[in-house]
mmCIF file of C-alpha atoms in Angstrom:
data_model
loop_
_atom_site.group_PDB
_atom_site.id
_atom_site.type_symbol
_atom_site.label_atom_id
_atom_site.label_comp_id
_atom_site.label_asym_id
_atom_site.label_seq_id
_atom_site.Cartn_x
_atom_site.Cartn_y
_atom_site.Cartn_z
ATOM 1 C CA MET A 1 93.325 92.970 112.177
ATOM 2 C CA ASP A 2 94.439 96.570 112.336
ATOM 3 C CA SER A 3 97.796 95.286 111.048
ATOM 4 C CA LEU A 4 96.594 93.946 108.058
ATOM 5 C CA LEU A 5 94.479 96.856 107.140
ATOM 6 C CA GLN A 6 97.488 98.894 107.300
ATOM 7 C CA PHE A 7 99.416 96.674 105.158
ATOM 8 C CA ASP A 8 96.665 96.928 102.640
ATOM 9 C CA VAL A 9 96.896 101.194 102.936
ATOM 10 C CA THR A 10 100.250 101.494 102.937
ATOM 11 C CA HIS A 11 101.221 99.041 100.368
ATOM 12 C CA ALA A 12 98.104 99.762 97.748
ATOM 13 C CA TYR A 13 100.227 101.245 95.133
ATOM 14 C CA LEU A 14 102.341 98.425 95.000
ATOM 15 C CA VAL A 15 99.766 95.545 95.220
ATOM 16 C CA VAL A 16 97.488 97.244 92.604
ATOM 17 C CA PHE A 17 100.870 97.514 90.400
ATOM 18 C CA ALA A 18 101.855 94.030 91.077
ATOM 19 C CA VAL A 19 98.259 92.434 90.466
ATOM 20 C CA VAL A 20 97.867 94.460 87.242
ATOM 21 C CA LEU A 21 100.740 93.311 85.720
ATOM 22 C CA LEU A 22 100.336 89.723 86.558
ATOM 23 C CA ASP A 23 97.024 89.906 85.340
ATOM 24 C CA VAL A 24 98.002 91.378 82.119
ATOM 25 C CA ILE A 25 100.790 89.004 81.667
ATOM 26 C CA ALA A 26 99.624 85.801 82.941
ATOM 27 C CA LEU A 27 96.684 85.649 85.438
ATOM 28 C CA PRO A 28 93.973 87.047 83.701
ATOM 29 C CA LEU A 29 90.353 88.310 85.616
ATOM 30 C CA ILE A 30 92.274 89.120 88.978
ATOM 31 C CA ALA A 31 92.892 92.953 88.360
ATOM 32 C CA ILE A 32 89.499 94.136 88.082
ATOM 33 C CA PRO A 33 88.253 92.862 91.772
ATOM 34 C CA VAL A 34 91.486 94.374 93.161
ATOM 35 C CA LEU A 35 91.050 97.562 91.389
ATOM 36 C CA LEU A 36 87.537 97.895 92.245
ATOM 37 C CA MET A 37 88.682 97.120 95.991
ATOM 38 C CA ALA A 38 91.487 100.170 95.577
ATOM 39 C CA GLY A 39 88.829 102.609 94.158
ATOM 40 C CA GLY A 40 86.620 101.991 97.137
ATOM 41 C CA LEU A 41 89.838 102.661 99.368
ATOM 42 C CA ALA A 42 90.318 105.715 97.374
ATOM 43 C CA ALA A 43 86.708 106.679 98.179
ATOM 44 C CA THR A 44 87.786 106.531 102.020
ATOM 45 C CA GLY A 45 90.353 109.300 101.327
ATOM 46 C CA GLN A 46 93.196 106.592 102.270
ATOM 47 C CA VAL A 47 94.784 106.708 99.299
ATOM 48 C CA SER A 48 94.794 108.865 95.882
ATOM 49 C CA LEU A 49 92.636 107.697 93.095
ATOM 50 C CA LEU A 50 94.692 109.344 90.505
ATOM 51 C CA PHE A 51 97.861 107.193 91.885
ATOM 52 C CA ILE A 52 95.844 104.186 91.656
ATOM 53 C CA ILE A 53 94.747 104.643 88.116
ATOM 54 C CA GLY A 54 98.558 105.779 87.348
ATOM 55 C CA PHE A 55 100.084 102.805 88.979
ATOM 56 C CA ALA A 56 97.714 100.235 86.801
ATOM 57 C CA THR A 57 97.766 101.967 83.636
ATOM 58 C CA VAL A 58 101.747 101.934 84.189
ATOM 59 C CA ALA A 59 101.520 98.330 84.756
ATOM 60 C CA ALA A 60 98.833 97.171 82.471
ATOM 61 C CA ALA A 61 100.699 99.521 79.579
ATOM 62 C CA ALA A 62 104.104 97.194 80.777
ATOM 63 C CA GLY A 63 102.699 93.945 79.905
ATOM 64 C CA ASP A 64 100.702 94.538 77.195
ATOM 65 C CA THR A 65 103.966 96.094 75.464
ATOM 66 C CA LEU A 66 105.739 93.046 76.642
ATOM 67 C CA TRP A 67 103.089 90.759 74.276
ATOM 68 C CA TYR A 68 102.827 93.226 71.862
ATOM 69 C CA PHE A 69 106.978 92.249 71.387
ATOM 70 C CA ILE A 70 106.309 88.826 71.661
ATOM 71 C CA GLY A 71 103.651 88.767 68.718
ATOM 72 C CA ARG A 72 106.213 91.038 66.693
ATOM 73 C CA TYR A 73 109.439 89.667 67.028
ATOM 74 C CA GLY A 74 108.422 85.702 68.185
ATOM 75 C CA SER A 75 105.644 85.221 66.032
ATOM 76 C CA PRO A 76 106.728 81.545 64.793
ATOM 77 C CA GLN A 77 107.159 80.491 68.417
ATOM 78 C CA LEU A 78 103.847 82.183 69.558
ATOM 79 C CA MET A 79 101.801 80.632 66.581
ATOM 80 C CA GLY A 80 103.346 77.296 67.526
ATOM 81 C CA PHE A 81 102.511 77.275 70.977
ATOM 82 C CA MET A 82 98.900 78.673 70.301
ATOM 83 C CA GLU A 83 98.613 75.206 67.450
ATOM 84 C CA ARG A 84 99.935 73.155 70.213
ATOM 85 C CA THR A 85 97.353 74.333 72.781
ATOM 86 C CA GLY A 86 94.270 74.694 70.231
ATOM 87 C CA GLY A 87 90.981 75.243 71.457
ATOM 88 C CA LYS A 88 88.958 78.386 72.095
ATOM 89 C CA ARG A 89 92.303 80.400 72.684
ATOM 90 C CA GLN A 90 93.386 79.654 69.364
ATOM 91 C CA GLU A 91 90.112 80.650 68.052
ATOM 92 C CA TYR A 92 89.829 83.945 69.934
ATOM 93 C CA PHE A 93 93.703 84.638 68.760
ATOM 94 C CA VAL A 94 92.751 83.870 64.916
ATOM 95 C CA ARG A 95 89.654 86.434 65.634
ATOM 96 C CA SER A 96 91.717 88.950 67.419
ATOM 97 C CA MET A 97 94.274 89.214 64.424
ATOM 98 C CA ARG A 98 91.540 89.535 62.004
ATOM 99 C CA PHE A 99 89.525 92.073 64.450
ATOM 100 C CA ILE A 100 93.221 94.075 64.373
ATOM 101 C CA ARG A 101 93.425 94.157 60.651
ATOM 102 C CA SER A 102 89.711 95.056 59.962
ATOM 103 C CA TYR A 103 89.646 97.695 62.952
ATOM 104 C CA GLY A 104 92.997 98.559 63.675
ATOM 105 C CA VAL A 105 93.201 100.700 66.950
ATOM 106 C CA GLY A 106 89.575 100.998 67.515
ATOM 107 C CA PHE A 107 89.699 97.252 68.346
ATOM 108 C CA LEU A 108 92.344 97.564 70.839
ATOM 109 C CA LEU A 109 90.358 100.341 72.568
ATOM 110 C CA VAL A 110 87.869 98.225 72.895
ATOM 111 C CA SER A 111 89.633 94.864 73.839
ATOM 112 C CA LYS A 112 90.809 96.010 77.277
ATOM 113 C CA PHE A 113 87.470 95.602 78.545
ATOM 114 C CA VAL A 114 87.176 91.817 77.051
ATOM 115 C CA PRO A 115 88.495 89.102 79.406
ATOM 116 C CA GLY A 116 90.647 86.853 77.562
ATOM 117 C CA ILE A 117 90.474 89.053 74.261
ATOM 118 C CA ALA A 118 92.363 91.490 75.985
ATOM 119 C CA SER A 119 95.443 89.428 76.714
ATOM 120 C CA LEU A 120 95.464 88.526 72.813
ATOM 121 C CA ALA A 121 94.893 91.739 71.166
ATOM 122 C CA CYS A 122 98.652 92.891 72.345
ATOM 123 C CA PRO A 123 100.435 90.110 70.242
ATOM 124 C CA ALA A 124 97.850 89.980 67.615
ATOM 125 C CA ALA A 125 98.848 93.605 67.067
ATOM 126 C CA GLY A 126 102.511 92.850 66.960
ATOM 127 C CA ILE A 127 102.067 89.681 64.475
ATOM 128 C CA VAL A 128 99.951 92.236 62.080
ATOM 129 C CA ASN A 129 102.777 94.632 62.184
ATOM 130 C CA MET A 130 100.955 97.745 63.691
ATOM 131 C CA SER A 131 103.521 100.287 63.898
ATOM 132 C CA MET A 132 105.200 100.407 67.385
ATOM 133 C CA SER A 133 104.382 104.308 67.472
ATOM 134 C CA ARG A 134 100.781 103.853 66.954
ATOM 135 C CA PHE A 135 100.291 100.856 69.428
ATOM 136 C CA LEU A 136 102.299 102.696 72.300
ATOM 137 C CA VAL A 137 100.047 105.762 71.915
ATOM 138 C CA MET A 138 96.537 104.030 71.701
ATOM 139 C CA ASN A 139 97.277 101.360 73.974
ATOM 140 C CA GLY A 140 98.061 104.249 76.381
ATOM 141 C CA VAL A 141 95.032 105.883 76.024
ATOM 142 C CA SER A 142 93.035 102.559 76.209
ATOM 143 C CA ARG A 143 94.776 101.683 79.517
ATOM 144 C CA ILE A 144 94.299 105.074 80.829
ATOM 145 C CA PHE A 145 90.668 104.833 80.046
ATOM 146 C CA TRP A 146 90.558 101.011 81.555
ATOM 147 C CA ALA A 147 92.367 101.816 84.621
ATOM 148 C CA ALA A 148 90.125 104.512 85.297
ATOM 149 C CA THR A 149 86.801 103.063 84.514
ATOM 150 C CA VAL A 150 87.008 100.335 86.856
ATOM 151 C CA SER A 151 88.759 102.120 89.332
ATOM 152 C CA CYS A 152 86.033 104.818 89.466
ATOM 153 C CA LEU A 153 83.348 102.143 89.653
ATOM 154 C CA GLY A 154 84.974 101.174 92.801
ATOM 155 C CA TYR A 155 85.153 104.434 93.959
ATOM 156 C CA SER A 156 81.618 105.216 93.445
ATOM 157 C CA GLY A 157 80.664 102.326 95.630
ATOM 158 C CA ILE A 158 78.247 100.848 93.111
ATOM 159 C CA PRO A 159 78.468 96.988 93.327
ATOM 160 C CA TYR A 160 80.269 95.727 90.089
ATOM 161 C CA SER A 161 77.692 92.633 90.278
ATOM 162 C CA ALA A 162 74.962 95.003 89.927
ATOM 163 C CA ILE A 163 76.269 96.839 86.882
ATOM 164 C CA LEU A 164 76.859 93.294 85.276
ATOM 165 C CA ARG A 165 73.146 92.179 86.033
ATOM 166 C CA GLN A 166 71.754 95.091 84.232
ATOM 167 C CA VAL A 167 74.042 94.761 81.563
ATOM 168 C CA PHE A 168 73.486 91.222 80.789
#
């Protein structure tokens, strides 16, 4: 058991980076629990909260940038894929494009906190031709805010489920 705990501490930054990148690219909903646990681990003093936030931010921004480029340069194929898969995902994607056009970077900031929409906002920004510099700056700011918020919740020790119960 001690060796398992040692693995978590010695590789915490790598695990956070890999999990957040996978979350952004393909496996939604796994990053938040890992960031909460990493924040809790930082509260014990075994890892640095700033490094956890930094690694999560870089991983999330890298994945988001990949999706932005897919939306910008591969939009016909992406739209074809969305039409073939249909359902709610296609509806959310069309809504994301509409919100990006209407609210721009404000939607990009808020979308990071909505699972499902977060993964669609970046390719939508690419499809509607948001400038790359504007996307990179606002996406970076939004990912720092997202990573810091989730990690600090874990650091504070407040159960995430208790927060959700109060909000909903």
